[in-house]
C-alpha cells in the first residue's frame, strides 16, 4: 500500500514562492512515478509535474513550466514542488500522487495512471 502525505500549503502573495512536500516511503519513491496534481475551483484535477523513479526525468504541464520545479530527495523520502512566480490562477488544492493502484479516482497523465493519492494541501495566491 502506498501512503502519501502532503504539507507546505498556505497563503502567498502574487509573485511569491512556496514549496510543497510529499512524504512517502523509500520503496514508493524507488518504484513509482510521483506526480503533483492540482484541482482549481470548479475544475477537474490536472497534472502539474511528475518525476520518474529510475532516471529522475521530469514532466511539466505547460501552464507551470519554467515556474515550478519538482525534485526528489531519497535521503528524506520526500518529493518537493517548488513553486515560484505564483499567480492567483494557481490557487487550488494540490495533491501528491503515485502511479500505483487503480480505481474510480485514477487519473491518466503523462502516460501513467495515478491511483494513489494524498489528502491534499491548499494553496491560495492572493494579495
Tab-separated table of C-alpha atoms in Angstrom:
chain	number	residue	atom	x	y	z
A	1	UNK	CA	0.000	0.000	0.000
A	2	UNK	CA	1.222	3.464	-0.895
A	3	UNK	CA	0.853	6.328	1.574
A	4	UNK	CA	1.480	9.926	0.618
A	5	UNK	CA	1.377	12.910	2.957
A	6	UNK	CA	1.479	16.461	1.626
A	7	UNK	CA	2.448	19.592	3.515
A	8	UNK	CA	3.553	23.149	2.852
A	9	UNK	CA	0.451	24.811	1.510
A	10	UNK	CA	-0.652	28.254	2.594
A	11	UNK	CA	-1.395	31.824	1.603
A	12	UNK	CA	1.108	33.677	-0.581
A	13	UNK	CA	1.033	36.948	-2.478
A	14	UNK	CA	1.135	37.025	-6.280
A	15	UNK	CA	4.709	36.718	-7.489
A	16	UNK	CA	5.703	34.864	-4.347
A	17	UNK	CA	7.075	31.372	-3.822
A	18	UNK	CA	6.002	28.283	-1.915
A	19	UNK	CA	7.416	24.785	-1.531
A	20	UNK	CA	5.181	21.768	-1.141
A	21	UNK	CA	6.418	18.479	0.315
A	22	UNK	CA	5.173	14.938	-0.253
A	23	UNK	CA	6.421	12.357	2.249
A	24	UNK	CA	6.419	8.728	1.172
A	25	UNK	CA	8.263	5.509	1.852
A	26	UNK	CA	11.630	4.864	0.233
A	27	UNK	CA	10.107	1.940	-1.664
A	28	UNK	CA	7.433	4.190	-3.104
A	29	UNK	CA	9.993	6.681	-4.376
A	30	UNK	CA	12.180	3.910	-5.821
A	31	UNK	CA	9.442	2.137	-7.778
A	32	UNK	CA	6.686	4.572	-8.708
A	33	UNK	CA	6.378	7.774	-10.661
A	34	UNK	CA	5.350	10.554	-8.301
A	35	UNK	CA	3.328	13.500	-9.527
A	36	UNK	CA	1.753	16.662	-8.263
A	37	UNK	CA	-1.781	17.407	-9.354
A	38	UNK	CA	-3.991	20.334	-8.547
A	39	UNK	CA	-7.694	20.945	-8.530
A	40	UNK	CA	-8.626	24.522	-9.171
A	41	UNK	CA	-12.057	25.818	-8.109
A	42	UNK	CA	-14.742	24.427	-10.382
A	43	UNK	CA	-12.293	22.451	-12.498
A	44	UNK	CA	-11.152	18.872	-12.971
A	45	UNK	CA	-7.985	17.609	-11.298
A	46	UNK	CA	-4.990	18.322	-13.569
A	47	UNK	CA	-1.419	17.133	-13.671
A	48	UNK	CA	1.243	19.692	-12.780
A	49	UNK	CA	4.591	17.876	-12.624
A	50	UNK	CA	5.971	14.360	-12.296
A	51	UNK	CA	9.294	12.651	-11.603
A	52	UNK	CA	10.278	9.192	-12.849
A	53	UNK	CA	11.663	6.743	-10.255
A	54	UNK	CA	14.556	5.290	-12.276
A	55	UNK	CA	16.156	8.108	-14.225
A	56	UNK	CA	14.685	11.109	-12.406
A	57	UNK	CA	13.272	12.535	-15.616
A	58	UNK	CA	10.606	15.163	-15.111
A	59	UNK	CA	7.475	16.291	-16.897
A	60	UNK	CA	5.597	19.567	-16.522
A	61	UNK	CA	2.281	20.976	-17.543
A	62	UNK	CA	2.670	23.869	-19.951
A	63	UNK	CA	0.918	26.204	-17.526
A	64	UNK	CA	3.667	25.820	-14.904
A	65	UNK	CA	6.791	25.090	-16.988
A	66	UNK	CA	9.571	27.481	-16.040
A	67	UNK	CA	7.876	28.445	-12.771
A	68	UNK	CA	7.531	25.129	-10.891
A	69	UNK	CA	10.239	22.566	-10.192
A	70	UNK	CA	9.710	19.001	-8.977
A	71	UNK	CA	12.534	17.234	-7.174
A	72	UNK	CA	13.110	14.117	-5.130
A	73	UNK	CA	15.245	13.697	-2.002
A	74	UNK	CA	15.612	9.980	-1.320
A	75	UNK	CA	17.545	10.640	1.889
A	76	UNK	CA	14.442	12.338	3.282
A	77	UNK	CA	11.913	10.157	1.417
A	78	UNK	CA	10.295	13.307	0.105
A	79	UNK	CA	9.253	14.788	-3.217
A	80	UNK	CA	9.101	18.561	-3.423
A	81	UNK	CA	7.279	21.005	-5.647
A	82	UNK	CA	8.997	24.378	-5.640
A	83	UNK	CA	6.590	26.993	-6.938
A	84	UNK	CA	7.760	30.464	-7.962
A	85	UNK	CA	6.155	33.463	-9.679
A	86	UNK	CA	2.830	32.333	-8.301
A	87	UNK	CA	-0.353	33.721	-9.827
A	88	UNK	CA	-3.904	33.944	-8.484
A	89	UNK	CA	-4.919	31.291	-11.026
A	90	UNK	CA	-2.569	28.823	-9.277
A	91	UNK	CA	-4.945	28.837	-6.309
A	92	UNK	CA	-6.336	25.402	-5.550
A	93	UNK	CA	-5.835	22.130	-3.728
A	94	UNK	CA	-2.578	20.379	-4.565
A	95	UNK	CA	-2.295	16.603	-4.374
A	96	UNK	CA	0.639	14.227	-4.436
A	97	UNK	CA	0.015	11.009	-6.355
A	98	UNK	CA	1.776	7.773	-7.285
A	99	UNK	CA	1.217	5.562	-10.334
A	100	UNK	CA	0.104	2.661	-8.151
A	101	UNK	CA	-3.322	1.147	-7.797
A	102	UNK	CA	-6.368	1.635	-9.955
A	103	UNK	CA	-9.837	2.738	-9.069
A	104	UNK	CA	-12.586	5.180	-9.806
A	105	UNK	CA	-10.333	8.081	-8.834
A	106	UNK	CA	-7.433	7.079	-11.100
A	107	UNK	CA	-6.216	9.798	-13.432
A	108	UNK	CA	-4.200	9.327	-16.639
A	109	UNK	CA	-1.448	11.900	-17.136
A	110	UNK	CA	1.823	11.789	-18.998
A	111	UNK	CA	1.322	8.138	-19.914
A	112	UNK	CA	0.792	6.990	-16.316
A	113	UNK	CA	-2.324	6.080	-14.362
A	114	UNK	CA	-2.164	7.663	-10.936
A	115	UNK	CA	-4.315	5.760	-8.459
A	116	UNK	CA	-2.818	6.542	-5.045
A	117	UNK	CA	-3.401	9.972	-3.561
A	118	UNK	CA	-2.515	12.085	-0.581
A	119	UNK	CA	-5.062	14.142	1.307
A	120	UNK	CA	-4.189	17.408	-0.452
A	121	UNK	CA	-2.883	20.765	0.691
A	122	UNK	CA	-4.448	24.148	-0.044
A	123	UNK	CA	-2.529	26.853	-1.900
A	124	UNK	CA	-4.013	30.340	-2.039
A	125	UNK	CA	-2.394	33.098	-4.087
A	126	UNK	CA	-3.918	36.423	-3.184
A	127	UNK	CA	-2.971	39.922	-2.167
